Amino acid sequence: MFKKNLTQQILIAMLFGGIVGGILNFWVEITAIHWLINNVLQVIGQVFVRLLSMLVVPLVFVSLVCGVAALGDIGKLGRLGGKALLFYLATTAVAISLALATATVVAPGQGYHLETHLTYSVNTPPSIAQTIIELVPNNPIQAMAQGQMLPLIIFSLLFGIALLMAQDVGERVAKVFNDLNEINLQIVVIVMKFAPIGVFCLVSKTFAVEGFGAIKPLLDYFLVVIVTLLIHAFIVYPLLLKWLAGLDIGVFLRKMHRVQIFAFSTASSNATIPVNIENAEKNLGVNNSVAAFTIPLGATINMDGTAIMQGVATLFIANVYSIHLTSGDYVTVILTATLASIGTAGVPGVGLVMLAMVLKQVGLPVEGIALIIGIDRLLDMLRTAVNVTGDAVATVILAKSESALDSQVYLANNNDNHATS
Ligand code: ASP
């Protein structure tokens, strides 16, 4: 009776972590509490994030090679890549347009008392030209060591294509890769067992440090971002799933809980890749040939939640500084935010770097970011959950269009079967 399945355990750990963290925040000045946060919660939480991150490179490489081998046809790969790119860019553009629309109606930041002496030092995001050059790794081992996702994807795709072309030899090597893939997924299962405690520590540490006090002066900005994230996740995605794939969203959302909690607690789409791939294949019924490609790609280039934050933040900062944006500026925001998402990795806080790029493009003061930075971590957690949901939605829709979706597995009530075994 008390034995809960893994997803329920993780969910409880997250809620409990939020409550414990919120309480600890009141006593954060006390030395023992400070020690607990930095030496227990922080250490266990970071060990957990590293366990997940550790898996990303081997999993992406091996499973992408298996995926290409399973497709068996280079033409199919090109078609899938083209569709994925189009879908990702289109949904990001929709997300940011939605954010601009909501923020225009609500106008967060109007009448806000501007604090002076704000500073924010800008990390320059990569230029489009640099992003294109760096798609091709100089050295694949270096790309792996540095966890550079797009160069790693390019190398893995080429390796997979060569494997297909090598016929008999390729078939032998493909078998080895399939076995390695199975082993990698078993490591995911092991790491999952550690998830409730890891999630508890990550969430309680964040809430203990951030508290809720910082939200109050920025409540309108905070709420507009959250409402838009919810609209995107619960209205736009379901409509896409229904229209483009004729699928039931209830099933999808139920099976996404665990992935969303991982994204929420790590604030990193990259660290969530292993869990998202595993869930897509085992619970949603997506063939490895699609999931292995679209999920790592999406973690890097598809950030709908981040785009939403950027749209609302741009208008918020414009309102605070009483700067009027023209419709041309709106178009610039949509284009810049959509393109900026291509070259930036899905790691915590990267959305702010992209925001700096957007603000510069429309001539808004980049120091305005200092206004919202205090509550960014909490929003980062939420938008990352939306980002990974978007990757999974695309994966399911593309799988359906490529006849690579097993509807029986999609509909089956099999969530957790593998993880608790
Ligand atoms: N943390 C987000 C992600 O990993 C990116 C961001 O919005 O900062 O998807």
mmCIF file of N, CA and C in Angstrom, residues 2 18 30 52 57 63 66 109 129-130 135 152-153 222 241 269 278 290 337 371 384:
data_model
loop_
_atom_site.group_PDB
_atom_site.id
_atom_site.type_symbol
_atom_site.label_atom_id
_atom_site.label_comp_id
_atom_site.label_asym_id
_atom_site.label_seq_id
_atom_site.Cartn_x
_atom_site.Cartn_y
_atom_site.Cartn_z
ATOM 1 N N PHE A 2 1.992 1.200 0.736
ATOM 2 C CA PHE A 2 2.828 2.387 0.812
ATOM 3 C C PHE A 2 3.858 2.449 -0.314
ATOM 4 N N GLY A 18 10.384 21.484 -2.068
ATOM 5 C CA GLY A 18 9.960 22.892 -2.137
ATOM 6 C C GLY A 18 9.555 23.400 -0.763
ATOM 7 N N ILE A 30 21.417 31.269 9.833
ATOM 8 C CA ILE A 30 21.983 30.439 10.907
ATOM 9 C C ILE A 30 23.090 29.540 10.334
ATOM 10 N N LEU A 52 23.555 12.442 -14.179
ATOM 11 C CA LEU A 52 22.765 12.578 -15.400
ATOM 12 C C LEU A 52 23.636 13.104 -16.543
ATOM 13 N N VAL A 57 26.820 12.330 -23.167
ATOM 14 C CA VAL A 57 27.659 12.099 -24.355
ATOM 15 C C VAL A 57 27.624 10.637 -24.808
ATOM 16 N N SER A 63 23.356 6.097 -29.108
ATOM 17 C CA SER A 63 21.976 5.900 -29.520
ATOM 18 C C SER A 63 21.695 6.574 -30.863
ATOM 19 N N CYS A 66 22.929 4.110 -33.461
ATOM 20 C CA CYS A 66 21.915 3.036 -33.584
ATOM 21 C C CYS A 66 20.710 3.542 -34.369
ATOM 22 N N GLY A 109 5.476 45.660 -15.760
ATOM 23 C CA GLY A 109 6.595 46.604 -15.629
ATOM 24 C C GLY A 109 6.208 48.059 -15.789
ATOM 25 N N ALA A 129 27.315 33.126 -37.872
ATOM 26 C CA ALA A 129 28.400 32.592 -38.697
ATOM 27 C C ALA A 129 29.244 31.608 -37.884
ATOM 28 N N GLN A 130 29.556 31.999 -36.646
ATOM 29 C CA GLN A 130 30.376 31.140 -35.792
ATOM 30 C C GLN A 130 29.648 29.825 -35.492
ATOM 31 N N LEU A 135 29.514 23.969 -36.192
ATOM 32 C CA LEU A 135 28.695 22.757 -36.309
ATOM 33 C C LEU A 135 29.584 21.548 -36.564
ATOM 34 N N LEU A 152 28.684 17.126 -31.801
ATOM 35 C CA LEU A 152 28.586 15.699 -31.468
ATOM 36 C C LEU A 152 27.509 15.033 -32.326
ATOM 37 N N ILE A 153 26.385 15.731 -32.513
ATOM 38 C CA ILE A 153 25.305 15.176 -33.346
ATOM 39 C C ILE A 153 25.806 14.985 -34.786
ATOM 40 N N PHE A 222 6.584 37.793 -13.360
ATOM 41 C CA PHE A 222 6.623 36.381 -12.993
ATOM 42 C C PHE A 222 5.345 35.660 -13.472
ATOM 43 N N LEU A 241 -0.482 18.075 -31.043
ATOM 44 C CA LEU A 241 -0.536 16.606 -30.992
ATOM 45 C C LEU A 241 -1.808 16.088 -31.651
ATOM 46 N N SER A 269 18.023 21.246 -19.961
ATOM 47 C CA SER A 269 17.502 20.315 -20.976
ATOM 48 C C SER A 269 18.556 19.279 -21.310
ATOM 49 N N GLU A 278 14.848 7.916 -22.891
ATOM 50 C CA GLU A 278 14.381 6.651 -22.325
ATOM 51 C C GLU A 278 12.850 6.637 -22.248
ATOM 52 N N VAL A 290 14.113 7.671 -34.280
ATOM 53 C CA VAL A 290 13.647 9.061 -34.233
ATOM 54 C C VAL A 290 14.073 9.727 -32.925
ATOM 55 N N ALA A 337 15.277 35.795 -31.259
ATOM 56 C CA ALA A 337 15.125 34.782 -30.204
ATOM 57 C C ALA A 337 15.083 33.390 -30.817
ATOM 58 N N LEU A 371 17.375 43.484 -13.432
ATOM 59 C CA LEU A 371 16.080 43.603 -12.738
ATOM 60 C C LEU A 371 15.452 42.235 -12.481
ATOM 61 N N THR A 384 12.435 25.266 -18.381
ATOM 62 C CA THR A 384 13.141 24.067 -18.852
ATOM 63 C C THR A 384 12.166 22.895 -18.959
#
